[in-house]
CSV table of C-alpha atoms in Angstrom, one decimal:
chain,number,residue,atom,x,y,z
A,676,UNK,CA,-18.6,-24.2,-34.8
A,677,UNK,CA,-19.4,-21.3,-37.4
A,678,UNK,CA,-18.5,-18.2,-36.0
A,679,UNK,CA,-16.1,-19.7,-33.1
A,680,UNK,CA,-12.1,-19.8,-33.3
A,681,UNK,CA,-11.8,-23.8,-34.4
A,682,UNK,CA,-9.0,-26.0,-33.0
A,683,UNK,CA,-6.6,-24.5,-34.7
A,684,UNK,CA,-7.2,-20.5,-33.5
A,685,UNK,CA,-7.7,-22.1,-29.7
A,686,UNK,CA,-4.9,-24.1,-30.2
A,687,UNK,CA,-2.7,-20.5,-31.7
A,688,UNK,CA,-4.5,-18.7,-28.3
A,689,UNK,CA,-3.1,-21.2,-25.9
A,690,UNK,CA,0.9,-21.3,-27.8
A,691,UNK,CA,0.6,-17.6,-27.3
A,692,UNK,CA,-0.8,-17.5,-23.9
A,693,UNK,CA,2.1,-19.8,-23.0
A,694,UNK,CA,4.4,-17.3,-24.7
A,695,UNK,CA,3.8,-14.6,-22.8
A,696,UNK,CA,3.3,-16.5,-19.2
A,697,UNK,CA,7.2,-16.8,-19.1
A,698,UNK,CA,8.9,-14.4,-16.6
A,699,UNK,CA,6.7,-11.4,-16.7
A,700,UNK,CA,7.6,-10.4,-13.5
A,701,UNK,CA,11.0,-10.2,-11.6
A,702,UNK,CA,10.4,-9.9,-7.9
A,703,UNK,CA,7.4,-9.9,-6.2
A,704,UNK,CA,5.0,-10.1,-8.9
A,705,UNK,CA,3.1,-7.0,-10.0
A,706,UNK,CA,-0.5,-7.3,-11.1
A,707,UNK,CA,-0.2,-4.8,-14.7
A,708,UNK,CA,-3.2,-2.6,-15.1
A,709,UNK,CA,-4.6,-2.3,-19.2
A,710,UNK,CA,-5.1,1.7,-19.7
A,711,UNK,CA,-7.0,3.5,-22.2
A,712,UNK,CA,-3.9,4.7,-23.9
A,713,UNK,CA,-2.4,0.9,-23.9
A,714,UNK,CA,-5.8,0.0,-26.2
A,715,UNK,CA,-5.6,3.1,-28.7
A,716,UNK,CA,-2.2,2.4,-29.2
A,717,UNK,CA,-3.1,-1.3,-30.0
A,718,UNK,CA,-6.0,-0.4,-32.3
A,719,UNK,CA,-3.6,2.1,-34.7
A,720,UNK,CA,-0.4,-0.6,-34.4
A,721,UNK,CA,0.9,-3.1,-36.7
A,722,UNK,CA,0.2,-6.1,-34.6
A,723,UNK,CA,-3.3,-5.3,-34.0
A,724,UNK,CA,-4.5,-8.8,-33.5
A,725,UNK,CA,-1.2,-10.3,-31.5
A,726,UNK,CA,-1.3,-7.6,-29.2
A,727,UNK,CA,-5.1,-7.5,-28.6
A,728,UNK,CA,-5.1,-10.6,-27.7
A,729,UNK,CA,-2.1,-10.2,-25.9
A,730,UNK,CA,-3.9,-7.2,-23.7
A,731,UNK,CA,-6.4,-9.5,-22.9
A,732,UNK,CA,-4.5,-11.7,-21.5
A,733,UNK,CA,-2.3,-9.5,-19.6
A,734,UNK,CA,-5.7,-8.0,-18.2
A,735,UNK,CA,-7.8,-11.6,-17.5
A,736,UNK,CA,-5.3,-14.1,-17.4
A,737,UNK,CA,-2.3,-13.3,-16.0
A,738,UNK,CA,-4.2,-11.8,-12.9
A,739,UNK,CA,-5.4,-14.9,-12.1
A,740,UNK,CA,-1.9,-16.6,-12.4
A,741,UNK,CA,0.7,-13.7,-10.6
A,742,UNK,CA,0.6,-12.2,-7.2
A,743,UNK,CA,0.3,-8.4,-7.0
A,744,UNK,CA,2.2,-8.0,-4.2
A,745,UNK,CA,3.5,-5.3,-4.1
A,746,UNK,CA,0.5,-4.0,-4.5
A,747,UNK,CA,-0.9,-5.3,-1.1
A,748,UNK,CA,2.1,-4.1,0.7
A,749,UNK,CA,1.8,-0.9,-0.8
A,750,UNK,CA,-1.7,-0.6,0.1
A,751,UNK,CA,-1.3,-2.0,3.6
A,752,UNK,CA,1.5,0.5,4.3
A,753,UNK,CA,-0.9,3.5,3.2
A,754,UNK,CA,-3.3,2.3,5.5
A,755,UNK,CA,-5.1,-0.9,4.8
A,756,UNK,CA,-6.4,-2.4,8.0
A,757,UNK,CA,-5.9,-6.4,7.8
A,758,UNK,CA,-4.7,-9.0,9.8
A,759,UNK,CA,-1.3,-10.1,9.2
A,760,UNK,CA,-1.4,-12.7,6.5
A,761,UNK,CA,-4.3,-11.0,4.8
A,762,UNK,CA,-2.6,-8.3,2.7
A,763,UNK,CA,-4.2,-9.7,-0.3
A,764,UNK,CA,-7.3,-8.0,1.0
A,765,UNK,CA,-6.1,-4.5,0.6
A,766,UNK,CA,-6.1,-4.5,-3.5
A,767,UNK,CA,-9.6,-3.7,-4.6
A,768,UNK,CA,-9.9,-1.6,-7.2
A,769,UNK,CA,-11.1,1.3,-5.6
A,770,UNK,CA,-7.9,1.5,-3.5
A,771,UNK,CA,-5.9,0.6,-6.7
A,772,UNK,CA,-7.7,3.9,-8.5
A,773,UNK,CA,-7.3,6.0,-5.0
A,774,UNK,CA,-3.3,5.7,-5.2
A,775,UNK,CA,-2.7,4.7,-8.8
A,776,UNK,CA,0.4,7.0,-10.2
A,777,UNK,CA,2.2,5.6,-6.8
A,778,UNK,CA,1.1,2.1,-8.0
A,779,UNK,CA,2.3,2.2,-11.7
A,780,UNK,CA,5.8,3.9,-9.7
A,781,UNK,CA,5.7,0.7,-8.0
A,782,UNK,CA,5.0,-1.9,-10.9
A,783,UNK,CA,7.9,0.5,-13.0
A,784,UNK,CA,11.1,-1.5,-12.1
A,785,UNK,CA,9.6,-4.7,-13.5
A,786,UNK,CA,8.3,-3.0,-16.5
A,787,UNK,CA,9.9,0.4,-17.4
A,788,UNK,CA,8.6,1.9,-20.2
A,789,UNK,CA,11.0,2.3,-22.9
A,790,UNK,CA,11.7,3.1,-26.8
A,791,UNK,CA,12.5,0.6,-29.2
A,792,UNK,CA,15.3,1.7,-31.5
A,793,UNK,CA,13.7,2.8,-34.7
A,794,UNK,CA,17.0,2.7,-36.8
A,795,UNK,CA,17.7,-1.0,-35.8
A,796,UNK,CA,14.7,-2.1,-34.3
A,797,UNK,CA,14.1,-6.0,-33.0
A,798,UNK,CA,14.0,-8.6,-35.4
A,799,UNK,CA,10.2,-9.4,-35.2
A,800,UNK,CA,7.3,-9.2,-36.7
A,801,UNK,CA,5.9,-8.7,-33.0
A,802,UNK,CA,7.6,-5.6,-31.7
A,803,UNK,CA,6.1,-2.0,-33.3
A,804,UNK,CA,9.3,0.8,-33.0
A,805,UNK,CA,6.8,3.6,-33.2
A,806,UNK,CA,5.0,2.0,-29.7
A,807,UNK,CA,6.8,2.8,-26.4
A,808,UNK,CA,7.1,-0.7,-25.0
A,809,UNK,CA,6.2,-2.1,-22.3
A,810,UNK,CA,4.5,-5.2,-20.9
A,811,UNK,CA,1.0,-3.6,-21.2
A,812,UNK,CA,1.1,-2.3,-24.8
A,813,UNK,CA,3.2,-4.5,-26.9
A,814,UNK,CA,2.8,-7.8,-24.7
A,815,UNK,CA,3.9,-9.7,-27.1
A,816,UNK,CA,6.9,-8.4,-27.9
A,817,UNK,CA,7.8,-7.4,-24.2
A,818,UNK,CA,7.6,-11.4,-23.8
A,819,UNK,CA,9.9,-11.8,-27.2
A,820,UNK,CA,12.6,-9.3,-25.7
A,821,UNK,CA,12.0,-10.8,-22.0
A,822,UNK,CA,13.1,-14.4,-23.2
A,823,UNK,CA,16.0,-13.0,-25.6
A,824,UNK,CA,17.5,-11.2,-22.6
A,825,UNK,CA,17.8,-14.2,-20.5
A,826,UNK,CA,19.0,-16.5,-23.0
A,827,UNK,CA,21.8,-13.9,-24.1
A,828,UNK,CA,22.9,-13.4,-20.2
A,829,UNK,CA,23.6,-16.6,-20.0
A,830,UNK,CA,26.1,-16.1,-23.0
A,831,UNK,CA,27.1,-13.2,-21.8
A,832,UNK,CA,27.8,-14.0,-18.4
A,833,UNK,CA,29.4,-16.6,-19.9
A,834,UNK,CA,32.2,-15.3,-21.9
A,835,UNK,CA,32.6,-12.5,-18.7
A,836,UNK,CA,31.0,-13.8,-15.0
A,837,UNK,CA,32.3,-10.7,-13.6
A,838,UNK,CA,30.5,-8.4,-15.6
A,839,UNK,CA,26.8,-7.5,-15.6
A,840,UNK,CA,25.5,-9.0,-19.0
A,841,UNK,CA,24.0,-6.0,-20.1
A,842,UNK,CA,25.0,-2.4,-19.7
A,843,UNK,CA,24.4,1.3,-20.8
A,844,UNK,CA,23.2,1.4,-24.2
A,845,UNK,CA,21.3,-2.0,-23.9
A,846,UNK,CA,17.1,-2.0,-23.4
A,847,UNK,CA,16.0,-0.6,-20.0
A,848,UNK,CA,14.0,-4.5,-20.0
A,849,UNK,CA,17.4,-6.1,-20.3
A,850,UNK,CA,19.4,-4.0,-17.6
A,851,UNK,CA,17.1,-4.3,-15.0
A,852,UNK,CA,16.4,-7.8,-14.6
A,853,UNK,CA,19.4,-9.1,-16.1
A,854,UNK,CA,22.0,-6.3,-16.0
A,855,UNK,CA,23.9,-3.2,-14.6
A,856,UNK,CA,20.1,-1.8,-13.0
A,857,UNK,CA,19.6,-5.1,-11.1
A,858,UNK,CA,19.7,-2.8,-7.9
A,859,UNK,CA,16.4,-1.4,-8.8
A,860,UNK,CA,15.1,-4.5,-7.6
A,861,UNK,CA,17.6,-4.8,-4.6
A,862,UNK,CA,20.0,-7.2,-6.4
A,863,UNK,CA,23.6,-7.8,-7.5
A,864,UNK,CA,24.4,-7.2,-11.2
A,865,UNK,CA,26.3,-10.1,-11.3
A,866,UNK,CA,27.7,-13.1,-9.2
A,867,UNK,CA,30.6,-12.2,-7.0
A,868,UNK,CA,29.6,-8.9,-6.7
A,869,UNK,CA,30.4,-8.2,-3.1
A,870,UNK,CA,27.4,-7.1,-0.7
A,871,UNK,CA,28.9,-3.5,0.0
A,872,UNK,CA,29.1,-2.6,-3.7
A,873,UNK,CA,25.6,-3.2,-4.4
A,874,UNK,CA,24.8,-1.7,-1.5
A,875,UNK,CA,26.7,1.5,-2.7
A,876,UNK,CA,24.1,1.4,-6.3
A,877,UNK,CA,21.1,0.9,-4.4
A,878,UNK,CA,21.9,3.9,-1.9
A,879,UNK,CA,22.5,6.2,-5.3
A,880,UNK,CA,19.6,5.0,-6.5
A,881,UNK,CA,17.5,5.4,-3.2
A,882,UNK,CA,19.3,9.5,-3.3
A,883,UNK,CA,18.4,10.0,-6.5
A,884,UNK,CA,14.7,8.7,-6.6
A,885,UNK,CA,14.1,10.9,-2.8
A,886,UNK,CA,15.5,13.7,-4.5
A,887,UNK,CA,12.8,13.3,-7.5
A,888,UNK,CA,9.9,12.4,-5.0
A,889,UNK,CA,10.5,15.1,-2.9
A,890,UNK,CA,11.0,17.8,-5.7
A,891,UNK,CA,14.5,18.5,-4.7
A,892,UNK,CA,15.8,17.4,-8.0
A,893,UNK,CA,14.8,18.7,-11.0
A,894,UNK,CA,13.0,16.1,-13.2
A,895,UNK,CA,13.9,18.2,-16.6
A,896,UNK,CA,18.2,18.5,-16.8
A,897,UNK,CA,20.0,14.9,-17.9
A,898,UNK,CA,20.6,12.4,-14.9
A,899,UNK,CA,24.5,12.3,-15.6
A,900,UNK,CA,24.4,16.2,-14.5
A,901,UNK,CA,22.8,15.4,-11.6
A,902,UNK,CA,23.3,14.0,-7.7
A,903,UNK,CA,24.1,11.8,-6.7
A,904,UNK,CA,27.3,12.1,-9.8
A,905,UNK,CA,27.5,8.1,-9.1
A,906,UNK,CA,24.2,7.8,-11.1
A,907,UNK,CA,25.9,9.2,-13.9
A,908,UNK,CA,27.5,5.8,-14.7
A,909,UNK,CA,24.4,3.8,-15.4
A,910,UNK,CA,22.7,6.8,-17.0
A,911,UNK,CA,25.6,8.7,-19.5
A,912,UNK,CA,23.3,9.7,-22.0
A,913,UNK,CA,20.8,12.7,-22.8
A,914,UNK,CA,18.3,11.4,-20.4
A,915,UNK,CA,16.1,12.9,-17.7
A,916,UNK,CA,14.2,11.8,-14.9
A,917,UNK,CA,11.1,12.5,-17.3
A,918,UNK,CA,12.8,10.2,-20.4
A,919,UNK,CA,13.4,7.1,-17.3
A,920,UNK,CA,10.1,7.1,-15.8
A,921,UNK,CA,7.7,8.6,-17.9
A,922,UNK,CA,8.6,7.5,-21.7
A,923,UNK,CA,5.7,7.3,-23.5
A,924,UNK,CA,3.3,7.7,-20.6
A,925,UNK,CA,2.2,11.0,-20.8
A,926,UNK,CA,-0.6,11.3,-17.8
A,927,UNK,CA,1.8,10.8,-15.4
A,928,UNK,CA,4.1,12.9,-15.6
A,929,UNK,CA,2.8,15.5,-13.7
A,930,UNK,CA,2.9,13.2,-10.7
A,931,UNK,CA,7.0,12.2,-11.5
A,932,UNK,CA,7.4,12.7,-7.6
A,933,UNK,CA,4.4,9.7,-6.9
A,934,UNK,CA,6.2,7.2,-9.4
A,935,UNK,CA,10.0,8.0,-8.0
A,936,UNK,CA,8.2,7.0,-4.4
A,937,UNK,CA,7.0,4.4,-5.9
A,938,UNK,CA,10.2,2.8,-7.4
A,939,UNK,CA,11.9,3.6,-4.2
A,940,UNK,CA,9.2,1.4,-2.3
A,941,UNK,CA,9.6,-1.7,-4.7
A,942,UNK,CA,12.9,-1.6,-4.3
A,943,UNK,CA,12.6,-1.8,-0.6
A,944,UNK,CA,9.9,-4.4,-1.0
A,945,UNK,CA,12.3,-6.4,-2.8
A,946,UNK,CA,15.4,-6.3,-0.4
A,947,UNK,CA,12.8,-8.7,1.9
A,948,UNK,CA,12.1,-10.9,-0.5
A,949,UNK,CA,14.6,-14.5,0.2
A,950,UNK,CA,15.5,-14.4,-3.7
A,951,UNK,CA,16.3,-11.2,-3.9
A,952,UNK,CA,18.9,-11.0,-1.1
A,953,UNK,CA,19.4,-13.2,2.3
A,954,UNK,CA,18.2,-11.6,5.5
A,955,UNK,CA,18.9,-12.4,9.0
A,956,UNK,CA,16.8,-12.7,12.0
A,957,UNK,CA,15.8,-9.5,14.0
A,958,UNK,CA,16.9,-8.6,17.5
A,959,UNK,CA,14.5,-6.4,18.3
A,960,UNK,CA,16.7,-3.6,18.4
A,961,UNK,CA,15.8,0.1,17.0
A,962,UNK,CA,17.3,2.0,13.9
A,963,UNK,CA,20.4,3.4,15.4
A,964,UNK,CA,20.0,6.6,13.3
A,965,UNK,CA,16.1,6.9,13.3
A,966,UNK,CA,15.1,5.2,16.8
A,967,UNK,CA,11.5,6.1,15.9
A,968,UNK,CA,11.6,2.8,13.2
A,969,UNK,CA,12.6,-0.3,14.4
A,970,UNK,CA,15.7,-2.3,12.4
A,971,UNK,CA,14.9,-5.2,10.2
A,972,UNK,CA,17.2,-8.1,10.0
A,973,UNK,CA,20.6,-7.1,8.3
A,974,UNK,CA,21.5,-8.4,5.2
A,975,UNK,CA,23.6,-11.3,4.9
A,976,UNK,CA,24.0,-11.3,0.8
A,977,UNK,CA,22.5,-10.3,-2.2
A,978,UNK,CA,21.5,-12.7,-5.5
A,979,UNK,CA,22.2,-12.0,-8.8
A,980,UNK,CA,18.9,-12.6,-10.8
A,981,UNK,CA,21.1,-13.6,-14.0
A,982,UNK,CA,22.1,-16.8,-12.3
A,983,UNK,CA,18.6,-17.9,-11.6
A,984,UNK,CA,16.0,-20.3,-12.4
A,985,UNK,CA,13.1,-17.8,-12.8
A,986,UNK,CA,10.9,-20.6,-11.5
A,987,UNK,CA,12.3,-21.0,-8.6
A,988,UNK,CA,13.1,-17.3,-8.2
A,989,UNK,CA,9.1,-17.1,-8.3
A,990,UNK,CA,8.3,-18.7,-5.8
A,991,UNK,CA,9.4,-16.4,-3.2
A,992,UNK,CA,7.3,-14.2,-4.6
A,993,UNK,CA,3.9,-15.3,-4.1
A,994,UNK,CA,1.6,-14.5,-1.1
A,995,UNK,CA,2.0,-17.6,0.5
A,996,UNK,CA,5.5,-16.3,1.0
A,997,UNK,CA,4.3,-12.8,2.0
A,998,UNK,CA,2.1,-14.2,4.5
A,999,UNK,CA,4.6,-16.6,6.2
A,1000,UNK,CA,6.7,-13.0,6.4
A,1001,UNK,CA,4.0,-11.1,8.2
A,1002,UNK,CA,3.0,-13.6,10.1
A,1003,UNK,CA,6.4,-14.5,11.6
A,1004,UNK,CA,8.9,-11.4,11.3
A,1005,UNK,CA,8.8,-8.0,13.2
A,1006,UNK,CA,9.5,-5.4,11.4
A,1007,UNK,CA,8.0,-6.7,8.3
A,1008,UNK,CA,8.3,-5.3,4.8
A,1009,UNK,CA,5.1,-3.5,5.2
A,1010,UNK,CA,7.3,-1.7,8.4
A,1011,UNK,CA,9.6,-0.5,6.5
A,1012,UNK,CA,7.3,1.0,3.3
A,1013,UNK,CA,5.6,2.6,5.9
A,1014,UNK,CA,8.3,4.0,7.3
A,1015,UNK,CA,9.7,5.5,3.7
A,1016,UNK,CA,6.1,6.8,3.3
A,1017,UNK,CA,6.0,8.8,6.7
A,1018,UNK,CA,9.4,10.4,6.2
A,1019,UNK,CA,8.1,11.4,2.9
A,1020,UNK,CA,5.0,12.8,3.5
A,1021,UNK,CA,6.8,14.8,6.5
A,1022,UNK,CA,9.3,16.2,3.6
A,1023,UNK,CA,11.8,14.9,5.3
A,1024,UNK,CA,15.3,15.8,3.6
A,1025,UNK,CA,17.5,12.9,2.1
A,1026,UNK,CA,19.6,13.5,5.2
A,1027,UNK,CA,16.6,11.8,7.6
A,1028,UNK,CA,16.3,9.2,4.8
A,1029,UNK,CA,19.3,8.3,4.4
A,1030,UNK,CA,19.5,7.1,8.4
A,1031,UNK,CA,16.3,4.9,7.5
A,1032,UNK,CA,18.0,3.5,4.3
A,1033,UNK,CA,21.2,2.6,6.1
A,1034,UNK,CA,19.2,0.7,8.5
A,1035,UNK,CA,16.8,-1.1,6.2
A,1036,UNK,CA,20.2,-2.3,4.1
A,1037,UNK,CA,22.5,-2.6,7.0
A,1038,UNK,CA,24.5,-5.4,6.1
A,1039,UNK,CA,25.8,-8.7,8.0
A,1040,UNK,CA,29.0,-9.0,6.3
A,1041,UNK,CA,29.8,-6.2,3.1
A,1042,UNK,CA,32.5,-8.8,1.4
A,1043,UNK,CA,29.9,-11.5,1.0
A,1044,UNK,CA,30.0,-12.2,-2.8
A,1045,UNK,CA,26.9,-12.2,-4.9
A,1046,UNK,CA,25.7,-15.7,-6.7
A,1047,UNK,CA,22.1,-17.1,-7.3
A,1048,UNK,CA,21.8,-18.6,-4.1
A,1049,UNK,CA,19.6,-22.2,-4.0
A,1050,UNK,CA,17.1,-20.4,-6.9
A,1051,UNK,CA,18.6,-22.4,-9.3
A,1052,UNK,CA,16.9,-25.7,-11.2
């Protein structure tokens, strides 16, 4: 047909649809928003075409394919009124536009924005150094770096199981889903971590974020000078909370303390998810430190997403999952984001937070070793 792509541009739209499907999305899947600035940076790129289409698909097709979950129990936990099992119902887009710096903080630990490195950048023709990348901008070459960061885990890991795969001066994209920052999403860096170890990351993480969302920690000075000093290990270089959260993204920055809640509540979110870590059952019993919340289920063990089959790792992260959650468990995940978000809004001190933390990651046994549980092909 004049005018029309032909088989063989349909046929290029589909491999490249397919190319980008893969992975996008550790955890409970996040629904990524196009923004202006994502679309003027793609009109004065290199890859103008690839990552226009690319856009749209991130902005029409993948919506219709992943979950954004956490999302709806963001939304619920600020207030949406549903019935349990109907959380979908809470992400409209007037909601989304009400609370959306505290959104793109919650989307952040699957898609951190980062710089490519212009000295050495990534062999292909996909990936634009002089773009801050991310899922939403360069979508094509977030997909490229996604699947070359699992394949070269699984070398990694390897040569050394007992070591993350990737590590401080490795891409933000490759650390947190396959790596050393595998707590942001309430996991083990590698298998036979034990439990109380990557407890230990996730609590320094959780310090460092309240500090952030509460203004109690400067967002300018380098992470390594700051507290908690355990931070300083995963973060040894010249950057600040600004450089980690806000690379690149200029019109949020103002609103650092919205996105540091927001990456707390994800990884919160994600400690209830079954692929992320194994929970008990509940007792019914209250928070020994903060009797106002009650306590969720302890933790038995935490996965290593390395290990995984992203496929099945995905689907414990749908809404069918969600639902069965809500609909059976008490305190739910929504509980405990709410519960972060009142002690927050009351500026409560890391002190009171840290009561809630220890109860929302109590753990069942602290030597149980880290593996990829039954997520595996």
């Amino acid at each position: 047909m004049a005018g029309g792509l032909g088989f063989k541009g349909f046929t290029a739209v589909v491999v490249l649809a397919a190319s980008l499907l893969p992975g996008i999305g550790n955890a409970f899947q996040v629904l990524p928003r196009i923004s202006d600035v994502d679309r003027k940076l793609t009109s004065v790129g290199t890859n103008q075409w690839v990552d226009g289409l690319g856009i749209w698909l991130v902005g029409n097709a993948l919506p219709m394919i992943k979950n954004p979950l956490h999302e709806a129990i963001t939304l619920n936990a600020l207030g949406c009124s549903v019935q349990a099992g109907s959380e979908a119902e809470c992400v409209t887009v007037a909601a989304i536009k009400q609370h959306q710096v505290l959104l793109y903080g919650v989307r952040w630990p699957d898609d951190p924005p980062f710089a490519l490195n212009r000295s050495d950048p990534p062999r292909t023709s996909s990936c634009n150094p002089a773009v801050t990348l991310r899922s939403t901008a360069q979508p094509k070459c977030w997909a490229t770096l996604f699947s070359d960061a699992a394949a070269t885990a699984k070398i990694n890991l390897k040569k050394d199981p007992a070591s993350p795969a990737f590590g401080p001066g490795d891409y933000l994209l490759y650390r947190s889903h396959f790596g050393d920052l595998q707590f942001f999403h309430a996991m083990a860096a590698h298998d036979g971590e034990l439990a109380a170890v990557a407890q230990r990351r996730m609590k320094s993480w959780a310090q460092f974020l309240w500090g952030i969302a509460t203004k109690t920690l400067p967002t300018g000075k380098f992470v390594r000078d700051l507290e908690p000093a355990a931070l300083g290990e995963y973060f040894p270089g010249d950057i600040t909370a600004t450089n980690l959260l806000a690379t690149g993204i200029v019109e949020v920055r103002k609103d650092l303390s919205h996105v540091a809640m927001g990456a707390l509540l994800h990884m919160v979110q994600d400690s209830f998810s079954q692929a992320h870590s194994g929970r008990g059952a509940e007792t019914g019993a209250m928070c020994p430190g903060s009797p106002r919340f009650a306590q969720p289920g302890r933790i038995e063990r935490f996965y290593s997403y390395a290990g995984q089959a992203g496929s099945a790792h995905d689907r414990e992260d749908t809404f069918a999952s969600l639902n069965v959650h809500t609909l059976q468990v008490s305190p739910t995940v929504v509980d405990a984001s709410k519960g972060f978000l009142a002690l927050w809004n009351e500026g409560a001190s890391w002190d009171e937070a840290e009561k809630l933390f220890d109860c929302v990651f109590a753990l069942q046994a602290p030597g149980a070793a880290a593996g990829p549980g039954p997520f595996v092909n």
